[in-house]
Short mmCIF file of C-alpha atoms and ligand atoms in Angstrom, two decimals:
data_model
loop_
_atom_site.label_atom_id
_atom_site.label_comp_id
_atom_site.label_asym_id
_atom_site.label_seq_id
_atom_site.Cartn_x
_atom_site.Cartn_y
_atom_site.Cartn_z
CA UNK A 5 7.00 -10.10 -1.75
CA UNK A 6 5.45 -6.84 -2.89
CA UNK A 7 2.99 -8.65 -5.15
CA UNK A 8 0.99 -5.58 -6.06
CA UNK A 9 4.14 -3.60 -6.87
CA UNK A 10 5.09 -6.30 -9.36
CA UNK A 11 1.49 -6.38 -10.63
CA UNK A 12 1.59 -2.67 -11.41
CA UNK A 13 5.11 -2.60 -12.90
CA UNK A 14 5.60 -5.99 -14.53
CA UNK A 15 6.29 -5.64 -18.24
CA UNK A 16 5.84 -8.80 -20.33
CA UNK A 17 8.18 -7.43 -23.00
CA UNK A 18 11.13 -7.44 -20.56
CA UNK A 19 13.26 -10.32 -19.31
CA UNK A 20 12.93 -11.71 -15.79
CA UNK A 21 16.13 -9.87 -14.77
CA UNK A 22 14.92 -6.59 -16.29
CA UNK A 23 11.56 -6.93 -14.55
CA UNK A 24 13.31 -7.63 -11.23
CA UNK A 25 15.30 -4.43 -11.62
CA UNK A 26 12.27 -2.43 -12.72
CA UNK A 27 10.21 -3.62 -9.72
CA UNK A 28 13.05 -3.46 -7.19
CA UNK A 29 12.64 -7.13 -6.24
CA UNK A 30 14.63 -10.35 -6.70
CA UNK A 31 14.48 -12.47 -9.85
CA UNK A 32 12.97 -15.31 -7.81
CA UNK A 33 10.15 -12.95 -6.76
CA UNK A 34 9.44 -12.27 -10.44
CA UNK A 35 9.56 -16.01 -11.24
CA UNK A 36 7.12 -16.71 -8.42
CA UNK A 37 4.84 -13.97 -9.73
CA UNK A 38 4.94 -15.47 -13.23
CA UNK A 39 4.23 -18.93 -11.86
CA UNK A 40 1.40 -17.99 -9.50
CA UNK A 41 -0.33 -15.88 -12.17
CA UNK A 42 -0.09 -18.60 -14.79
CA UNK A 43 1.83 -16.30 -17.09
CA UNK A 44 3.03 -17.88 -20.32
CA UNK A 45 6.44 -16.35 -20.97
CA UNK A 46 6.84 -18.05 -24.37
CA UNK A 47 3.59 -16.58 -25.49
CA UNK A 48 4.65 -13.20 -24.10
CA UNK A 49 7.85 -13.33 -26.12
CA UNK A 50 5.90 -13.92 -29.30
CA UNK A 51 3.58 -11.01 -28.60
CA UNK A 52 6.52 -8.79 -27.72
CA UNK A 53 8.15 -9.63 -31.06
CA UNK A 54 4.94 -9.02 -32.93
CA UNK A 55 4.50 -5.63 -31.28
CA UNK A 56 8.05 -4.66 -32.20
CA UNK A 57 7.59 -5.71 -35.84
CA UNK A 58 4.28 -3.87 -36.21
CA UNK A 59 5.62 -0.75 -34.54
CA UNK A 60 8.66 -0.66 -36.83
CA UNK A 61 6.49 -1.13 -39.93
CA UNK A 62 4.16 1.66 -38.82
CA UNK A 63 7.06 4.02 -38.31
CA UNK A 64 8.89 3.06 -41.51
CA UNK A 65 6.34 1.75 -44.04
CA UNK A 66 8.93 1.64 -46.83
CA UNK A 67 11.59 -0.36 -44.96
CA UNK A 68 12.46 -3.70 -46.60
CA UNK A 69 12.02 -7.03 -44.81
CA UNK A 70 15.79 -7.54 -44.72
CA UNK A 71 16.33 -4.12 -43.19
CA UNK A 72 13.66 -4.78 -40.58
CA UNK A 73 15.22 -8.14 -39.76
CA UNK A 74 18.62 -6.49 -39.32
CA UNK A 75 17.24 -3.72 -37.16
CA UNK A 76 15.27 -6.01 -34.84
CA UNK A 77 17.67 -8.96 -34.83
CA UNK A 78 15.00 -11.41 -36.05
CA UNK A 79 15.01 -13.59 -39.15
CA UNK A 80 13.25 -12.42 -42.32
CA UNK A 81 10.78 -15.29 -41.86
CA UNK A 82 9.90 -14.07 -38.37
CA UNK A 83 9.28 -10.58 -39.73
CA UNK A 84 7.10 -12.01 -42.52
CA UNK A 85 5.16 -14.19 -40.06
CA UNK A 86 4.20 -11.31 -37.82
CA UNK A 87 3.44 -8.94 -40.68
CA UNK A 88 1.05 -11.42 -42.25
CA UNK A 89 -1.03 -11.94 -39.07
CA UNK A 90 -4.14 -9.87 -39.61
CA UNK A 91 -5.08 -7.17 -37.13
CA UNK A 92 -8.00 -9.01 -35.57
CA UNK A 93 -5.80 -11.99 -34.88
CA UNK A 94 -3.05 -9.91 -33.39
CA UNK A 95 -5.45 -8.05 -31.14
CA UNK A 96 -6.93 -11.29 -29.81
CA UNK A 97 -3.46 -12.65 -29.25
CA UNK A 98 -2.32 -9.51 -27.48
CA UNK A 99 -5.22 -9.58 -25.05
CA UNK A 100 -4.39 -13.17 -24.19
CA UNK A 101 -0.86 -12.35 -23.14
CA UNK A 102 0.12 -12.06 -19.50
CA UNK A 103 -0.51 -8.34 -19.58
CA UNK A 104 -4.14 -9.31 -19.60
CA UNK A 105 -3.69 -11.50 -16.53
CA UNK A 106 -1.71 -8.80 -14.81
CA UNK A 107 -4.44 -6.25 -15.56
CA UNK A 108 -7.03 -8.68 -14.29
CA UNK A 109 -5.16 -8.85 -10.96
CA UNK A 110 -4.78 -5.09 -10.70
CA UNK A 111 -8.54 -4.86 -11.15
CA UNK A 112 -9.14 -7.35 -8.38
CA UNK A 113 -7.82 -5.50 -5.38
CA UNK A 114 -9.11 -7.27 -2.30
CA UNK A 115 -10.31 -5.83 0.99
CA UNK A 116 -7.94 -7.98 3.01
CA UNK A 117 -4.35 -9.12 2.80
CA UNK A 118 -1.63 -10.74 4.84
CA UNK A 119 0.78 -8.14 3.48
CA UNK A 120 0.92 -4.56 4.73
CA UNK A 121 3.01 -3.62 1.70
CA UNK A 122 0.29 -4.89 -0.59
CA UNK A 123 -2.42 -2.88 1.21
CA UNK A 124 -0.35 0.31 1.12
CA UNK A 125 0.40 -0.15 -2.54
CA UNK A 126 -3.27 -0.81 -3.32
CA UNK A 127 -4.37 2.33 -1.46
CA UNK A 128 -1.87 4.38 -3.43
CA UNK A 129 -3.03 2.80 -6.68
CA UNK A 130 -6.76 3.19 -6.03
CA UNK A 131 -6.89 6.52 -4.22
CA UNK A 132 -3.80 8.67 -3.81
CA UNK A 133 -2.74 7.97 -7.43
CA UNK A 134 0.87 8.60 -6.47
CA UNK A 135 3.97 6.56 -5.73
CA UNK A 136 3.90 7.30 -2.02
CA UNK A 137 2.12 9.29 0.69
CA UNK A 138 2.82 12.98 0.96
CA UNK A 139 2.94 13.21 4.74
CA UNK A 140 3.43 10.64 7.53
CA UNK A 141 2.45 11.81 11.03
CA UNK A 142 3.86 8.75 12.83
CA UNK A 143 6.93 7.91 10.77
CA UNK A 144 8.81 6.01 13.52
CA UNK A 145 11.50 3.99 11.67
CA UNK A 146 9.63 4.03 8.36
CA UNK A 147 8.63 0.37 8.04
CA UNK A 148 5.85 1.51 5.69
CA UNK A 149 8.50 2.53 3.14
CA UNK A 150 10.29 -0.78 2.71
CA UNK A 151 8.91 -0.91 -0.84
CA UNK A 152 7.74 2.67 -1.30
CA UNK A 153 9.52 5.97 -1.91
CA UNK A 154 9.93 8.07 1.23
CA UNK A 155 7.18 10.61 1.98
CA UNK A 156 8.03 14.29 1.43
CA UNK A 157 7.08 15.10 5.04
CA UNK A 158 7.96 12.87 8.00
CA UNK A 159 6.82 13.63 11.53
CA UNK A 160 6.70 11.76 14.80
CA UNK A 161 5.88 12.68 18.38
CA UNK A 162 9.14 10.94 19.37
CA UNK A 163 11.42 11.28 16.30
CA UNK A 164 13.98 8.50 16.02
CA UNK A 165 16.15 9.98 13.27
CA UNK A 166 17.27 13.43 12.19
CA UNK A 167 15.20 13.62 9.03
CA UNK A 168 11.98 13.10 11.02
CA UNK A 169 10.50 16.35 12.35
CA UNK A 170 8.74 16.68 15.73
CA UNK A 171 5.00 16.29 15.41
CA UNK A 172 4.34 19.85 16.70
CA UNK A 173 5.82 21.16 13.42
CA UNK A 174 3.06 19.45 11.43
CA UNK A 175 0.68 22.04 12.89
CA UNK A 176 2.60 24.72 10.90
CA UNK A 177 1.81 23.13 7.52
CA UNK A 178 -0.61 25.45 5.68
CA UNK A 179 -4.22 24.36 6.12
CA UNK A 180 -6.00 22.69 3.17
CA UNK A 181 -2.71 22.03 1.39
CA UNK A 182 -1.90 18.29 1.41
CA UNK A 183 -3.04 15.49 -0.90
CA UNK A 184 -2.42 12.49 1.35
CA UNK A 185 -1.58 11.88 4.99
CA UNK A 186 -0.95 8.60 6.75
CA UNK A 187 -1.02 7.85 10.46
CA UNK A 188 -0.28 4.73 12.53
CA UNK A 189 -0.56 5.29 16.28
CA UNK A 190 0.62 2.74 18.88
CA UNK A 191 -1.80 -0.11 19.49
CA UNK A 192 -0.79 -0.94 23.02
CA UNK A 193 -2.68 0.58 25.93
CA UNK A 194 -0.73 -0.20 29.06
CA UNK A 195 -2.55 -1.17 32.18
CA UNK A 196 0.28 -1.48 34.65
CA UNK A 197 4.01 -2.15 34.56
CA UNK A 198 6.54 -1.61 31.81
CA UNK A 199 5.49 -4.57 29.72
CA UNK A 200 3.25 -4.68 26.71
CA UNK A 201 0.54 -7.28 26.21
CA UNK A 202 3.12 -9.57 24.66
CA UNK A 203 5.20 -9.44 27.82
CA UNK A 204 8.02 -7.42 26.21
CA UNK A 205 9.52 -4.26 27.63
CA UNK A 206 8.07 -1.23 25.85
CA UNK A 207 9.36 2.25 25.20
CA UNK A 208 7.19 5.27 25.78
CA UNK A 209 6.59 5.81 22.05
CA UNK A 210 5.08 2.35 21.71
CA UNK A 211 2.11 2.65 24.02
CA UNK A 212 -0.58 4.79 25.58
CA UNK A 213 -0.71 4.87 29.36
CA UNK A 214 -4.52 4.98 29.53
CA UNK A 215 -7.58 4.44 27.36
CA UNK A 216 -8.33 8.17 27.55
CA UNK A 217 -4.86 8.94 26.18
CA UNK A 218 -5.46 6.53 23.26
CA UNK A 219 -8.81 8.13 22.37
CA UNK A 220 -7.36 11.63 22.72
CA UNK A 221 -4.35 10.87 20.48
CA UNK A 222 -6.58 9.34 17.80
CA UNK A 223 -8.87 12.37 17.84
CA UNK A 224 -5.93 14.76 17.63
CA UNK A 225 -4.51 12.98 14.60
CA UNK A 226 -7.84 12.85 12.78
CA UNK A 227 -8.42 16.56 13.46
CA UNK A 228 -4.90 17.52 12.38
CA UNK A 229 -5.18 15.52 9.17
CA UNK A 230 -8.56 17.02 8.35
CA UNK A 231 -7.21 20.53 8.79
CA UNK A 232 -4.10 20.01 6.65
CA UNK A 233 -5.67 18.06 3.78
CA UNK A 234 -7.06 19.83 0.76
CA UNK A 235 -10.59 18.96 -0.28
CA UNK A 236 -10.52 15.57 -1.97
CA UNK A 237 -7.29 14.65 -0.13
CA UNK A 238 -6.90 11.24 1.54
CA UNK A 239 -6.26 10.35 5.15
CA UNK A 240 -5.10 6.79 5.74
CA UNK A 241 -5.25 5.60 9.31
CA UNK A 242 -3.96 2.27 10.55
CA UNK A 243 -5.64 1.01 13.68
CA UNK A 244 -6.76 -2.02 15.62
CA UNK A 245 -9.14 -2.74 18.45
CA UNK A 246 -6.84 -2.84 21.45
CA UNK A 247 -6.94 -4.44 24.87
CA UNK A 248 -6.85 -2.49 28.09
CA UNK A 249 -7.15 -4.31 31.41
CA UNK A 250 -9.02 -7.29 29.93
CA UNK A 251 -11.45 -5.02 28.02
CA UNK A 252 -11.49 -4.22 24.35
CA UNK A 253 -11.30 -0.60 23.25
CA UNK A 254 -13.22 -0.44 19.99
CA UNK A 255 -10.96 2.23 18.56
CA UNK A 256 -12.02 1.21 15.08
CA UNK A 257 -15.59 2.38 15.70
CA UNK A 258 -14.40 5.53 17.47
CA UNK A 259 -12.17 6.52 14.55
CA UNK A 260 -14.96 6.08 12.01
CA UNK A 261 -17.46 8.12 14.02
CA UNK A 262 -15.08 10.96 14.84
CA UNK A 263 -13.68 11.16 11.31
CA UNK A 264 -17.13 11.34 9.78
CA UNK A 265 -18.29 13.94 12.33
CA UNK A 266 -15.51 16.21 11.10
CA UNK A 267 -16.46 15.85 7.46
CA UNK A 268 -14.38 12.91 6.26
CA UNK A 269 -16.04 10.43 3.95
CA UNK A 270 -14.97 6.84 4.59
CA UNK A 271 -14.18 5.50 1.14
CA UNK A 272 -12.54 2.18 1.96
CA UNK A 273 -11.41 -0.18 4.66
CA UNK A 274 -8.61 -2.73 4.27
CA UNK A 275 -8.03 -5.50 6.76
CA UNK A 276 -4.50 -6.65 7.44
CA UNK A 277 -4.65 -10.24 8.68
CA UNK A 278 -1.89 -12.09 10.50
CA UNK A 279 -1.32 -15.77 10.98
CA UNK A 280 -0.06 -15.29 14.53
CA UNK A 281 -2.04 -13.21 17.02
CA UNK A 282 -1.06 -9.57 17.31
CA UNK A 283 -1.49 -9.25 21.08
CA UNK A 284 -0.63 -11.76 23.76
CA UNK A 285 -3.18 -12.75 26.38
CA UNK A 286 -0.86 -14.51 28.81
CA UNK A 287 -2.68 -16.17 31.64
CA UNK A 288 -6.02 -14.61 30.67
CA UNK A 289 -9.15 -16.67 30.40
CA UNK A 290 -10.55 -16.18 26.90
CA UNK A 291 -13.64 -13.98 26.94
CA UNK A 292 -13.45 -12.42 23.47
CA UNK A 293 -12.28 -13.32 20.00
CA UNK A 294 -8.53 -12.87 19.80
CA UNK A 295 -7.34 -10.28 17.34
CA UNK A 296 -5.59 -11.48 14.23
CA UNK A 297 -6.19 -8.35 12.21
CA UNK A 298 -5.78 -4.60 12.04
CA UNK A 299 -7.38 -1.96 9.80
CA UNK A 300 -6.37 0.59 7.23
CA UNK A 301 -9.09 3.22 6.95
CA UNK A 302 -9.18 5.37 3.84
CA UNK A 303 -10.96 8.68 4.43
CA UNK A 304 -11.48 11.43 1.85
CA UNK A 305 -11.88 15.01 2.97
CA UNK A 306 -15.36 15.95 1.92
CA UNK A 307 -17.41 19.03 2.65
CA UNK A 308 -15.63 21.09 5.23
CA UNK A 309 -16.91 21.52 8.77
CA UNK A 310 -14.64 23.97 10.57
CA UNK A 311 -12.38 22.45 13.24
C1 SAM B 9 3.33 1.90 15.49
S1 SAM B 9 4.48 3.18 15.44
C2 SAM B 9 4.42 3.71 13.78
C3 SAM B 9 5.21 2.79 12.90
C4 SAM B 9 5.42 3.35 11.52
N1 SAM B 9 4.18 3.35 10.76
C5 SAM B 9 6.48 2.63 10.72
O1 SAM B 9 6.22 2.31 9.54
O2 SAM B 9 7.58 2.39 11.19
C6 SAM B 9 3.61 4.44 16.30
C7 SAM B 9 4.26 5.80 16.31
O3 SAM B 9 3.34 6.73 16.94
C8 SAM B 9 4.07 7.67 17.71
N2 SAM B 9 3.26 8.14 18.85
C9 SAM B 9 3.22 7.65 20.10
N3 SAM B 9 2.34 8.33 20.85
C10 SAM B 9 1.81 9.26 20.07
C11 SAM B 9 0.83 10.28 20.28
N4 SAM B 9 0.24 10.43 21.45
N5 SAM B 9 0.53 11.07 19.25
C12 SAM B 9 1.13 10.91 18.05
N6 SAM B 9 2.04 9.95 17.79
C13 SAM B 9 2.39 9.14 18.79
C14 SAM B 9 5.29 6.90 18.19
O4 SAM B 9 6.38 7.76 18.41
C15 SAM B 9 5.54 5.87 17.11
O5 SAM B 9 6.61 6.26 16.28
#
């Protein structure tokens, strides 16, 4: 469930069905959200009514109680009840409604999650301040956009659909022009054979043949993003520390160092955790901690160093 999408769009004045439509999720997802956040729908309904009554009175101070009741579909007694609550009381009541709980959650964005959708949505909320990313350099089949609008620009080194442009064309985007760019390179570095670390057959677009190729591709993407972003623009890079011939490539450290050398400021780091391991280690004796996480770096283009 796109919890953070619901958190940002949930409206306590709307019904469960209306909220489901507004958030693009099922009604059961909204019910779960209400339950897990301890939201009191009855209380919400009262506050919603009160808001409607006060708003109508403010707009039409001379309107009679009967007219107000007709217009809003409430009884005259309900109208009277909400009009006679004093302001202080109504303000306290309003802050106690679920909107308050929802706001509290929006203000408690965590550095880790089991949901990629939640991390992406939180990055957009905190940094890009937009509904989606402007440019995706590794669009693939667009799994990132299950719950997000499509990016305006989609590229991939090995495009898999017609609306995705070859990565070379991204080099033609005017320099210093974009607000946000996202990139998610393969996280398999093949030693030998046509299998990935999980023992499945892999296509060329899913892996790097050597460690050098992995480092080179990461550097190229960071450099390209730096060149195309305007100052203050955001570069989001998904990555994990990968295995290559029983060794770990600490790509995470490499990305941070190279990005900062160019002039990026690292403003955040989100950790995507999984309950099952992300790479398989078939037949290998365990020498290192097994990876149950990947990273989403958030870099802001700071003072320019020419590239
Ligand atoms: C893990 S997938 C991206 C998945 C994507 N984020 C999604 O939501 O579906 C990695 C992508 O990187 C692309 N890629 C592979 N090698 C690359 C390279 N050397 N440089 C740039 N992109 C590469 C692949 O074509 C592939 O589509």
